[in-house]
Coordinates of N, CA and C in Angstrom, one line a residue:
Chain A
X637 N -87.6 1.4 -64.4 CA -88.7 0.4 -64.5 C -89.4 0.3 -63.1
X638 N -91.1 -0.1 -63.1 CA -91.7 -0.3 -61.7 C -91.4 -1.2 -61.2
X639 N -90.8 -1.2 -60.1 CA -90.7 -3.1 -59.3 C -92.3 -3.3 -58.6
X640 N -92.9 -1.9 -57.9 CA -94.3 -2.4 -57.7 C -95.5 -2.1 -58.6
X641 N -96.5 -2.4 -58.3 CA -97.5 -2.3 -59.5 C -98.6 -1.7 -58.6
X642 N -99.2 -0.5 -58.0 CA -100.7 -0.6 -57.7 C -101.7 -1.3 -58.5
X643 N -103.0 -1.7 -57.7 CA -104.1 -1.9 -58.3 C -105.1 -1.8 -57.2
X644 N -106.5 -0.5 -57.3 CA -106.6 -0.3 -58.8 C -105.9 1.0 -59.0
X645 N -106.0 1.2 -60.5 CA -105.0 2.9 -60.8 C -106.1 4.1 -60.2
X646 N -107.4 3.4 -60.0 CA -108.4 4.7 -59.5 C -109.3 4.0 -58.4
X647 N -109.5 4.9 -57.4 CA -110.9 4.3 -56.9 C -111.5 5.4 -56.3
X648 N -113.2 5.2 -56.0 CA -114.0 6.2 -55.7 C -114.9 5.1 -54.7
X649 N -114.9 6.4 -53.7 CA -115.4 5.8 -52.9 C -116.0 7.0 -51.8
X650 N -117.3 6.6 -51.0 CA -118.1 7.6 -50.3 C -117.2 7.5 -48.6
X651 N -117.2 8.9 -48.1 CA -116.4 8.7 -46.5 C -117.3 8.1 -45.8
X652 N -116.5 7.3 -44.9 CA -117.0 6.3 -43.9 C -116.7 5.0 -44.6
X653 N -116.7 4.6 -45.7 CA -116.2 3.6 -46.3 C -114.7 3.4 -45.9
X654 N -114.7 1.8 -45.9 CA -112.7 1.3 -46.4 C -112.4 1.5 -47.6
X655 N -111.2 1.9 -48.0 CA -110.3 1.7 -48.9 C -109.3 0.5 -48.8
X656 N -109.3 -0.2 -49.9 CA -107.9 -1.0 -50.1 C -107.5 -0.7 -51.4
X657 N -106.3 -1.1 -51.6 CA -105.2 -0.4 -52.3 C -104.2 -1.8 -52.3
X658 N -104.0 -2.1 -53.7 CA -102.8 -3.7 -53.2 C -101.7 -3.5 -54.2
X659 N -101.0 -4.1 -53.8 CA -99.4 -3.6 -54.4 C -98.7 -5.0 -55.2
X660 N -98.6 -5.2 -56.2 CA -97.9 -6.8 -56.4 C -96.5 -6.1 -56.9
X661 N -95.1 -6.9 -56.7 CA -94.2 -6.7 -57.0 C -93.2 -7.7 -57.4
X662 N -92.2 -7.7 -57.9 CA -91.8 -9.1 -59.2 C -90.5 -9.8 -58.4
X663 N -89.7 -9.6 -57.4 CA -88.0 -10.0 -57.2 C -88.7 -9.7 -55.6
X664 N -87.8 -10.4 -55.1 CA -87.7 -10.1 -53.5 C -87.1 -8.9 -52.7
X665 N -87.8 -9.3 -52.1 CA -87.6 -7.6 -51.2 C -87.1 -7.7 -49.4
X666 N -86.4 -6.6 -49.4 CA -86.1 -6.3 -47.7 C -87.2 -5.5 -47.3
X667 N -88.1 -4.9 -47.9 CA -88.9 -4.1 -47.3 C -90.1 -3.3 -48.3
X668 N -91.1 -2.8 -47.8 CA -92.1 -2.1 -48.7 C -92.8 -0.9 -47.9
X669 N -92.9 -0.2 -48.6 CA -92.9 1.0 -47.8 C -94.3 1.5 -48.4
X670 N -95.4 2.1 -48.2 CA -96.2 3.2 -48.7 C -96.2 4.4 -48.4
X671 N -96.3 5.4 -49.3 CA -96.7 6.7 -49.1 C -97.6 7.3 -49.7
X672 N -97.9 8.4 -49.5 CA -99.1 9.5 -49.7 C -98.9 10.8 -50.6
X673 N -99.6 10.9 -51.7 CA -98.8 12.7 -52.2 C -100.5 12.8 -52.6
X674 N -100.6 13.9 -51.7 CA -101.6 15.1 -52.4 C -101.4 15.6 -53.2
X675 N -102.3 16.4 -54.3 CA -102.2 17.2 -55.4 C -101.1 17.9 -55.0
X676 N -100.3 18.5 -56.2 CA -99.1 19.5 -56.2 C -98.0 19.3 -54.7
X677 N -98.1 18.4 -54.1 CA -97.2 18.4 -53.2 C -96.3 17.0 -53.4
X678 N -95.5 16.5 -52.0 CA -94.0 15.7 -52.3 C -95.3 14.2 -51.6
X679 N -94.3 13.4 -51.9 CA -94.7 12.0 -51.1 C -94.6 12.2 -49.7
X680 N -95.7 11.7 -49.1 CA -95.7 11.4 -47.4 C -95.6 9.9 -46.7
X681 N -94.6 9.7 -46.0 CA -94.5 8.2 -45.8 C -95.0 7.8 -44.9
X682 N -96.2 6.8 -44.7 CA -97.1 5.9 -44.1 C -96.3 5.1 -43.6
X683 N -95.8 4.1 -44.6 CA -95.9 2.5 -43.2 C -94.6 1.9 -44.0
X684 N -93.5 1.7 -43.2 CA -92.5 0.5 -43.9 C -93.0 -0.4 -43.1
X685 N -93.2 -2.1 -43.9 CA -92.9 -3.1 -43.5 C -91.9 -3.9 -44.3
X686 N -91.3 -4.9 -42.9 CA -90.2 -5.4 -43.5 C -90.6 -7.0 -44.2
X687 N -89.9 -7.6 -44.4 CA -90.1 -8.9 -45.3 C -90.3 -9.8 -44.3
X688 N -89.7 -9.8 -43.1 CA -89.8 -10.7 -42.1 C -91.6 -10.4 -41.1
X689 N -92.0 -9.4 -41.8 CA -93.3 -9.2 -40.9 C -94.3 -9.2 -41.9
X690 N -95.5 -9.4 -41.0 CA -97.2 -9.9 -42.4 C -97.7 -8.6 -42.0
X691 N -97.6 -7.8 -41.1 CA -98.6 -6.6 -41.0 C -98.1 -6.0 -39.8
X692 N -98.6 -4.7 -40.2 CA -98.6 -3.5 -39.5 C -100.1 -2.4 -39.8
X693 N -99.9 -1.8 -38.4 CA -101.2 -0.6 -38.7 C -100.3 0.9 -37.9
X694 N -101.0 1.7 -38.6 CA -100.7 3.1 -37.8 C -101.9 3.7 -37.9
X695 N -103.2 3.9 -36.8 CA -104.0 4.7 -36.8 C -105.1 3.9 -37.9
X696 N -105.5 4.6 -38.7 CA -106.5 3.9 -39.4 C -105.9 2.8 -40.5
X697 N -104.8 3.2 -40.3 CA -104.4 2.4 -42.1 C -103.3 1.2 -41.3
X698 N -103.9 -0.2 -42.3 CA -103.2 -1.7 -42.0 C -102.6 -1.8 -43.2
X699 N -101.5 -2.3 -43.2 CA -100.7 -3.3 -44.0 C -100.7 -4.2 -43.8
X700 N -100.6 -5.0 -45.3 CA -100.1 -6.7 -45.2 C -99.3 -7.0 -45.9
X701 N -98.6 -8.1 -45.9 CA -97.3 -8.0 -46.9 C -97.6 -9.7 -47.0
X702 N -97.1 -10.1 -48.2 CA -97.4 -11.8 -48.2 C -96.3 -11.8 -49.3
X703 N -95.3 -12.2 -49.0 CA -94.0 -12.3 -49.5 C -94.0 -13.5 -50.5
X704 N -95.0 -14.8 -50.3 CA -95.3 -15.9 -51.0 C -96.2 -15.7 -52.5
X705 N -96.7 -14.3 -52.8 CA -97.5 -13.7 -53.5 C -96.9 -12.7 -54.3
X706 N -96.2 -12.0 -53.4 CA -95.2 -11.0 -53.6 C -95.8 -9.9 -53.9
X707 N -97.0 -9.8 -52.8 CA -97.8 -8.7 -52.6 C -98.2 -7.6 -51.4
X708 N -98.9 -7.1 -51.6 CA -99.0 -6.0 -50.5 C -100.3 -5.3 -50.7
X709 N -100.9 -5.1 -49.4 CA -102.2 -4.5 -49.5 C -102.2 -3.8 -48.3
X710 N -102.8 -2.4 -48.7 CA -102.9 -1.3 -47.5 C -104.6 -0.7 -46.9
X711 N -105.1 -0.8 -46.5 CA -106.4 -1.0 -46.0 C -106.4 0.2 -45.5
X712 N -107.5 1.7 -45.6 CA -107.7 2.5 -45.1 C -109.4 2.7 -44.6
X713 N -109.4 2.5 -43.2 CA -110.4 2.0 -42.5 C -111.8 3.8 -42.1
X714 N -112.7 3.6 -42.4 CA -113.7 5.2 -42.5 C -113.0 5.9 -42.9
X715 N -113.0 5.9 -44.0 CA -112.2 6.9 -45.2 C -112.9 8.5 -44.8
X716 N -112.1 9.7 -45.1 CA -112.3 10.7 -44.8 C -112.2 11.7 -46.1
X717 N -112.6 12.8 -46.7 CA -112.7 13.4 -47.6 C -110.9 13.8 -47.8
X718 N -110.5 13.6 -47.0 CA -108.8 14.5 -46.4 C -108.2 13.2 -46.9
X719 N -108.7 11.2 -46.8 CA -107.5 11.1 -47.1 C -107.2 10.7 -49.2
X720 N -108.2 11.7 -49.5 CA -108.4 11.9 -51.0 C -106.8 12.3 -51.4
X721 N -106.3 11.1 -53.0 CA -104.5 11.5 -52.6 C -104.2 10.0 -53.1
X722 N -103.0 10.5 -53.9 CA -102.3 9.3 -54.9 C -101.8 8.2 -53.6
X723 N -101.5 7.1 -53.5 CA -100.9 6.3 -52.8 C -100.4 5.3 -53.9
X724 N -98.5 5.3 -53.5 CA -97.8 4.7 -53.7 C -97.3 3.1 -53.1
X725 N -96.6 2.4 -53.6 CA -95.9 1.6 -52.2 C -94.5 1.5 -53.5
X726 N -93.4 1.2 -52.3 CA -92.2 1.5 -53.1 C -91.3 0.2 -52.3
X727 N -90.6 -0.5 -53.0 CA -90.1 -1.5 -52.9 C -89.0 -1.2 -52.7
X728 N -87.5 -2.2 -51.7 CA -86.6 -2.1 -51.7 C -86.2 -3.6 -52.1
X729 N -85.4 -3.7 -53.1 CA -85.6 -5.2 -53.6 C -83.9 -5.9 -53.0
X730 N -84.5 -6.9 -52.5 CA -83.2 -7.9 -52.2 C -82.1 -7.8 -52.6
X731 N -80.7 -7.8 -52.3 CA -79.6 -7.7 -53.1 C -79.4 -6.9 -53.6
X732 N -80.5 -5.1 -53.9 CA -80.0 -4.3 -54.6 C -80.0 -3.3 -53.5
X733 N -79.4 -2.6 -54.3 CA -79.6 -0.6 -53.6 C -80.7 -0.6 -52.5
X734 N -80.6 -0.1 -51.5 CA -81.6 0.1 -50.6 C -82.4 1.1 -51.6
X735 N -82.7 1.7 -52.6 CA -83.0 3.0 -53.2 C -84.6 2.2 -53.3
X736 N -85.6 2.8 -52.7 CA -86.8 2.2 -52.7 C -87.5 2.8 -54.5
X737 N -87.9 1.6 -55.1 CA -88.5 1.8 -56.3 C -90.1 1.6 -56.1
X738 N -90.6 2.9 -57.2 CA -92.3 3.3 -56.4 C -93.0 2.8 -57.8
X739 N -93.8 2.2 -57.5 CA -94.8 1.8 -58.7 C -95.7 2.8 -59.1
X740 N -96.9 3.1 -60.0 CA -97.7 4.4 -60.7 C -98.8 4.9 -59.8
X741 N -99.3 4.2 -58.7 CA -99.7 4.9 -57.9 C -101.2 4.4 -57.8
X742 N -102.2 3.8 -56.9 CA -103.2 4.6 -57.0 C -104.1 5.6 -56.4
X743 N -104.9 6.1 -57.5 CA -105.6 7.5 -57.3 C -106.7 7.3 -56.4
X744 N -106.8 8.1 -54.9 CA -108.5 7.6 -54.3 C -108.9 9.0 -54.1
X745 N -110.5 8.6 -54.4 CA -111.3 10.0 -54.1 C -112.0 9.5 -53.4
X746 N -112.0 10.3 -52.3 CA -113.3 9.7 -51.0 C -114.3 11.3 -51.2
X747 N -115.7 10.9 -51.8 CA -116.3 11.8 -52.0 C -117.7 12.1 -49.9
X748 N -117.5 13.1 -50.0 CA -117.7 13.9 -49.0 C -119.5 13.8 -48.4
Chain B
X592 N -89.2 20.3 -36.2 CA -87.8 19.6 -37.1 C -88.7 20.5 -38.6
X593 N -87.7 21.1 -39.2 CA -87.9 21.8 -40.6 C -87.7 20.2 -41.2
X594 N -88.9 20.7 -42.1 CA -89.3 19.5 -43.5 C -87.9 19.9 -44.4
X595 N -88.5 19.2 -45.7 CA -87.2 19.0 -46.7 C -87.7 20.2 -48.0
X596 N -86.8 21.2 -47.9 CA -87.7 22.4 -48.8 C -87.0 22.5 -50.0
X597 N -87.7 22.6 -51.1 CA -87.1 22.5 -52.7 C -87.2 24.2 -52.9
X598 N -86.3 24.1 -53.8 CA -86.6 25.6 -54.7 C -86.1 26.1 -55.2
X599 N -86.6 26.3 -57.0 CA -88.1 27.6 -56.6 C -88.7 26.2 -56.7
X600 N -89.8 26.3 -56.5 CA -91.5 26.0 -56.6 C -91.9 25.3 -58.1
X601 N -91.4 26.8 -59.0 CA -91.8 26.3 -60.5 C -90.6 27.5 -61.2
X602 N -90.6 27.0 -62.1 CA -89.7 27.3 -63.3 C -89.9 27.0 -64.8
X603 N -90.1 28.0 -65.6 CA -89.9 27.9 -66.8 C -88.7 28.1 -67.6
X604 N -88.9 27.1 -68.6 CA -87.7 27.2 -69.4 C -87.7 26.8 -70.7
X605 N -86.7 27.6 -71.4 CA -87.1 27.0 -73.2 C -85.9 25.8 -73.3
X606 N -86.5 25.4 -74.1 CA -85.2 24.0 -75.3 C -84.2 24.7 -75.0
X607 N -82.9 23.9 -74.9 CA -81.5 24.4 -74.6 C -80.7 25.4 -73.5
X608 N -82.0 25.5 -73.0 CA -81.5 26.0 -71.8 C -80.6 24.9 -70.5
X609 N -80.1 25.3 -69.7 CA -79.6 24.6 -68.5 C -80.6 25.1 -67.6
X610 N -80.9 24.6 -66.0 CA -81.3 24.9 -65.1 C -80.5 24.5 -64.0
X611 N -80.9 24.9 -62.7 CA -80.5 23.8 -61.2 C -81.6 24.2 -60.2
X612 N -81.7 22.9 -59.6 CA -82.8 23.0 -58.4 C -82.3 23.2 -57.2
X613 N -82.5 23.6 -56.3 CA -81.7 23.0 -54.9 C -82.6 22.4 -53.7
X614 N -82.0 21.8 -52.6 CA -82.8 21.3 -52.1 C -82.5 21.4 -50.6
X615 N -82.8 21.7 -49.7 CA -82.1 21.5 -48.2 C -83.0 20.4 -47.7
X616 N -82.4 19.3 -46.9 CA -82.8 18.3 -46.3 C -83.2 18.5 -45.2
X617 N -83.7 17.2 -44.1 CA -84.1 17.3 -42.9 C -82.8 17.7 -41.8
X618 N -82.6 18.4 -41.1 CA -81.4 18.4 -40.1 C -81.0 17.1 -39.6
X619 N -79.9 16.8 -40.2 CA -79.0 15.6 -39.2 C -79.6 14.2 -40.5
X620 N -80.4 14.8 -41.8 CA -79.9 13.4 -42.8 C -78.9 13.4 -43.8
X621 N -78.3 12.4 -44.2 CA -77.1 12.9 -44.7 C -76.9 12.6 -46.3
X622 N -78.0 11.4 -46.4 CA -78.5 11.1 -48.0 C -79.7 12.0 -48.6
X623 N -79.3 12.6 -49.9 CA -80.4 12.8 -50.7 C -80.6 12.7 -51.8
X624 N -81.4 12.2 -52.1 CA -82.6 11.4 -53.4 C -82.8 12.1 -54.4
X625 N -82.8 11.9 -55.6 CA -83.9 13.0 -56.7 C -84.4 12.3 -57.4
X626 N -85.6 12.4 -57.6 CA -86.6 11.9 -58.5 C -87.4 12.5 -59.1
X627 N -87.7 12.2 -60.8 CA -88.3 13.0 -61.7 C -90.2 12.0 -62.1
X628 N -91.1 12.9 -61.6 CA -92.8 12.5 -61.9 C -93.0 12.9 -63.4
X629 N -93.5 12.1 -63.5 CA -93.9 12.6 -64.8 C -95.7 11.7 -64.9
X630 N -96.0 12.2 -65.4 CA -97.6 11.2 -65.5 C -97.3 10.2 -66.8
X631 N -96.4 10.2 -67.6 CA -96.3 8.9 -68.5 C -95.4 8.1 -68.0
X632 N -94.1 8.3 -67.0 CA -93.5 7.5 -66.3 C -93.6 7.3 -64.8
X633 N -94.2 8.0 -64.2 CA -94.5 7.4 -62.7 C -93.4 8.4 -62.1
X634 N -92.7 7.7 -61.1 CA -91.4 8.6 -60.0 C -90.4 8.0 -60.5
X635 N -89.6 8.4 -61.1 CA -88.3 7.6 -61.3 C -87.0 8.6 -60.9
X636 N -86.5 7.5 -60.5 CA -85.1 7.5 -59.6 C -83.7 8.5 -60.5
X637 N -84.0 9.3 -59.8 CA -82.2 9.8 -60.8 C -80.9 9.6 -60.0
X638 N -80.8 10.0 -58.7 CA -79.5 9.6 -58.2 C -79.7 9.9 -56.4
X639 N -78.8 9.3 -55.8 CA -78.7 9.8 -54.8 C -77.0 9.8 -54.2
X640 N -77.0 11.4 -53.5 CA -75.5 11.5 -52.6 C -75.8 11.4 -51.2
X641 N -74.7 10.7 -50.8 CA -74.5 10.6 -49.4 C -73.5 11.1 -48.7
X642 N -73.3 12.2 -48.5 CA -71.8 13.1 -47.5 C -71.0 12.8 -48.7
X643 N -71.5 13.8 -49.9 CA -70.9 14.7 -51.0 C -70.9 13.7 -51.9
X644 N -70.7 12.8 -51.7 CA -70.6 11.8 -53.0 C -72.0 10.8 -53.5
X645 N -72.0 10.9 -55.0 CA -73.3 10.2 -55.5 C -72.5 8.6 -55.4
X646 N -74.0 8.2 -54.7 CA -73.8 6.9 -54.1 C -74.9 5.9 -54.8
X647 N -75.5 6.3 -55.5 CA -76.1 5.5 -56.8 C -77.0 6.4 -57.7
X648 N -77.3 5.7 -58.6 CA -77.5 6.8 -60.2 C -78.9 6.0 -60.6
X649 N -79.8 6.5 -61.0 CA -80.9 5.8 -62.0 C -80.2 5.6 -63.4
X650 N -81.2 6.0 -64.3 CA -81.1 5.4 -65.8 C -81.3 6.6 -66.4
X651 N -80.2 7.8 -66.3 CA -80.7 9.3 -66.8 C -79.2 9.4 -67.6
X652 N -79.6 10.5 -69.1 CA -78.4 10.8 -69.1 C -77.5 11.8 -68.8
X653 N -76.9 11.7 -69.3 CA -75.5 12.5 -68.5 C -76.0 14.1 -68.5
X654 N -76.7 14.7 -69.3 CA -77.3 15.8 -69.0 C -77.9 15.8 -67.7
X655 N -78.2 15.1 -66.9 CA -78.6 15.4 -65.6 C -77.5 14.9 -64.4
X656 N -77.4 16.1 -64.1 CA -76.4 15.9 -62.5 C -76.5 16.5 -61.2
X657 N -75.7 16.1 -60.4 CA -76.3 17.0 -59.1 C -74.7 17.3 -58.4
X658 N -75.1 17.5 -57.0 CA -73.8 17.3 -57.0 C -74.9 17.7 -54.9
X659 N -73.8 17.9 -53.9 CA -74.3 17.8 -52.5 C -73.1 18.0 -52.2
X660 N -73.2 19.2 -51.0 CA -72.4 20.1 -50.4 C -72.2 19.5 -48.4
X661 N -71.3 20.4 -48.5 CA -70.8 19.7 -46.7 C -72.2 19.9 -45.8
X662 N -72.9 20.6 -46.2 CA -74.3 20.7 -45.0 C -75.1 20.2 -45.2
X663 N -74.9 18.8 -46.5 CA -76.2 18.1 -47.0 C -77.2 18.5 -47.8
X664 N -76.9 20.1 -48.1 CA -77.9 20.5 -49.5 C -77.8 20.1 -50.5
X665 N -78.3 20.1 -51.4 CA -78.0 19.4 -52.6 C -78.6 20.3 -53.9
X666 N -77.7 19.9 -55.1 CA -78.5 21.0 -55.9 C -78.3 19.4 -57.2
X667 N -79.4 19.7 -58.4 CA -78.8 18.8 -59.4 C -79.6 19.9 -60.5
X668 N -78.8 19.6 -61.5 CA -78.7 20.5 -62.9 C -78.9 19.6 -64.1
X669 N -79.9 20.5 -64.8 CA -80.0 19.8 -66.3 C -79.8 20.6 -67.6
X670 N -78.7 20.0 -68.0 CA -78.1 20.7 -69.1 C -79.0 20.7 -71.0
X671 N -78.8 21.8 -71.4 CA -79.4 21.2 -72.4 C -81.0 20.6 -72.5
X672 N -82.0 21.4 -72.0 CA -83.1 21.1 -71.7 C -83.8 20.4 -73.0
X673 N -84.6 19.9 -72.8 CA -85.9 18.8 -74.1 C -86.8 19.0 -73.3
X674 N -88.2 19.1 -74.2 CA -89.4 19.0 -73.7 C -89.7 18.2 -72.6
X675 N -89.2 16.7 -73.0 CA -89.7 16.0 -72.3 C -88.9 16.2 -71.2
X676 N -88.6 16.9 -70.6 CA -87.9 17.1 -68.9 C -88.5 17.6 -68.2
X677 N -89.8 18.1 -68.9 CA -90.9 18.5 -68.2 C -91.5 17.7 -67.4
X678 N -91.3 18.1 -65.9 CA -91.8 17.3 -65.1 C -91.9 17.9 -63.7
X679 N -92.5 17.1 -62.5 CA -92.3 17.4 -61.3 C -90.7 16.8 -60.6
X680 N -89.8 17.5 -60.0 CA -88.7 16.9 -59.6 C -88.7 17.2 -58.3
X681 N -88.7 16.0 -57.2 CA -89.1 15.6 -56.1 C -87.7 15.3 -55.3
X682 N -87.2 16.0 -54.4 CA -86.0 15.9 -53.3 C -86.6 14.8 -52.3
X683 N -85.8 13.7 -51.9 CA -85.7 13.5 -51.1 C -84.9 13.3 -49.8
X684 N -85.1 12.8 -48.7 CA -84.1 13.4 -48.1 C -84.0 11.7 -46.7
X685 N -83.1 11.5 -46.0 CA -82.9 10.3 -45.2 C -81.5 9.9 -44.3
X686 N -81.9 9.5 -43.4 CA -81.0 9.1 -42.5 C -79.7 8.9 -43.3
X687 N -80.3 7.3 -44.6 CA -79.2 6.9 -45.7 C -79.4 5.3 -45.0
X688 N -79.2 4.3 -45.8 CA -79.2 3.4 -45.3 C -80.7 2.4 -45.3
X689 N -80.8 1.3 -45.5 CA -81.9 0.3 -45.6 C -82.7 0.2 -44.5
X690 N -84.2 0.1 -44.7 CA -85.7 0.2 -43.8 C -85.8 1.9 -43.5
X691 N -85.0 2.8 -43.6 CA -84.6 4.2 -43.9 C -86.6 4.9 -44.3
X692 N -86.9 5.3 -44.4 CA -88.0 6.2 -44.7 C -87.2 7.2 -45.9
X693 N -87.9 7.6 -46.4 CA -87.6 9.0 -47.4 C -88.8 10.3 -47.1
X694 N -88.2 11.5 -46.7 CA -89.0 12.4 -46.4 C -88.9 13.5 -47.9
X695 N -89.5 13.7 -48.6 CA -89.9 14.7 -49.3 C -90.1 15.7 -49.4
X696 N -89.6 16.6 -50.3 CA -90.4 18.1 -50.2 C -91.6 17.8 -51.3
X697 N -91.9 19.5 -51.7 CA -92.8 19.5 -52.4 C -92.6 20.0 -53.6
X698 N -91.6 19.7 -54.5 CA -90.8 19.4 -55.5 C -90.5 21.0 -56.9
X699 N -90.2 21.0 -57.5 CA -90.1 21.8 -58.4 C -90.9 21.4 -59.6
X700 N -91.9 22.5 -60.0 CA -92.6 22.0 -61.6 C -91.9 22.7 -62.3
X701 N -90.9 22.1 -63.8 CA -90.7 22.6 -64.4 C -91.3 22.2 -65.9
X702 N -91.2 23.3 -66.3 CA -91.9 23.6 -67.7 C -91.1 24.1 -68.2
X703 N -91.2 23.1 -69.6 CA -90.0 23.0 -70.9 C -91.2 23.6 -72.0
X704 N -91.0 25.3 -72.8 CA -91.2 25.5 -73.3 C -90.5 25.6 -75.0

């Protein structure tokens, strides 16, 4: 079953534009992770944040985490035709298995 | 640092057949992951070993197993194939352990004819 949820499941958008991407998830967590899978290839991992932190950035892309909401939002700043590509975020939930559970994904097309 | 490489690539196979994937991890991680994509269920979790032994299981049945060898490779096998096993099957690979990252390959597509 998903512990996180993307929304939206699609978005289109022109480069040079932001992307956001938000993640809600149901039980508490040690941590939330996003990653990246281009067509036909594996997941690529972007950004863990942990439960004790509200945000992080690496290069263009911010995270937020709001633990009181039990959300998560990933912000990708002048979107580029390259960063076109499913984005996940995957939860490691409190008390359980570190085994991070990934929600359905959403889809961005940054048209060119 | 060599990535986490699956293989083969793709594979077909009819009803009732068995298969096995294998997977070599990142040098020096000692957990690895398998997970099956499918576009009606998302990524779901089948198991992971950590230095030979499966150290937690998803919600799969016993037709699916693996098993992980002294140099951290790992292979997992599905007995008795069904359509619906048609999917992408994604290795992952990790230190092992909580706030841990998962590095991926680029999975095996198999097709259940």
């Amino acid at each position: 079953s998903q512990q996180g949820e993307e929304d939206p499941q699609a978005l289109s958008i022109q480069e040079g534009e932001n992307a956001t991407m938000n993640c809600s998830y149901k039980t508490s967590i040690n941590n939330l992770q996003w990653y990246r899978q281009n067509s036909g290839r594996g997941l690529v991992h972007l950004i863990l944040i942990r439960s004790n932190e509200r945000e992080k950035h690496s290069g263009r892309l911010r995270v937020t985490l709001d633990t009181s909401k039990k959300s998560s939002s990933l912000l990708i700043t002048a979107s580029r035709a390259a960063d076109t590509a499913s984005y996940f975020c995957a939860t490691d939930a409190a008390g359980g298995s570190y085994i991070p559970t990934f929600g359905r994904g959403t889809s961005l097309i940054v048209h060119p | 640092k060599a990535g986490v490489t699956q293989t083969p690539r793709y594979l077909i196979k009819t009803r009732g057949q068995q298969v096995t994937l294998s997977c070599s991890p990142i040098s020096g991680h000692r957990s690895v992951s398998w997970y099956q994509q499918t576009p009606g269920q998302g990524l779901q979790f089948l198991f992971e070993y950590f230095s030979e032994t499966q150290r937690n299981k998803g919600n799969f049945p016993g037709r699916f197993s693996g098993r992980q060898f002294s140099n951290s490779r790992s292979e997992m096998n599905v007995s008795t194939l069904e359509l619906g096993d048609s999917a992408l099957y994604l290795c992952a690979s990790s230190l092992g352990g909580r706030n841990q990252p998962q590095h991926f390959g680029d999975g095996t597509r198999l097709s259940i004819l």
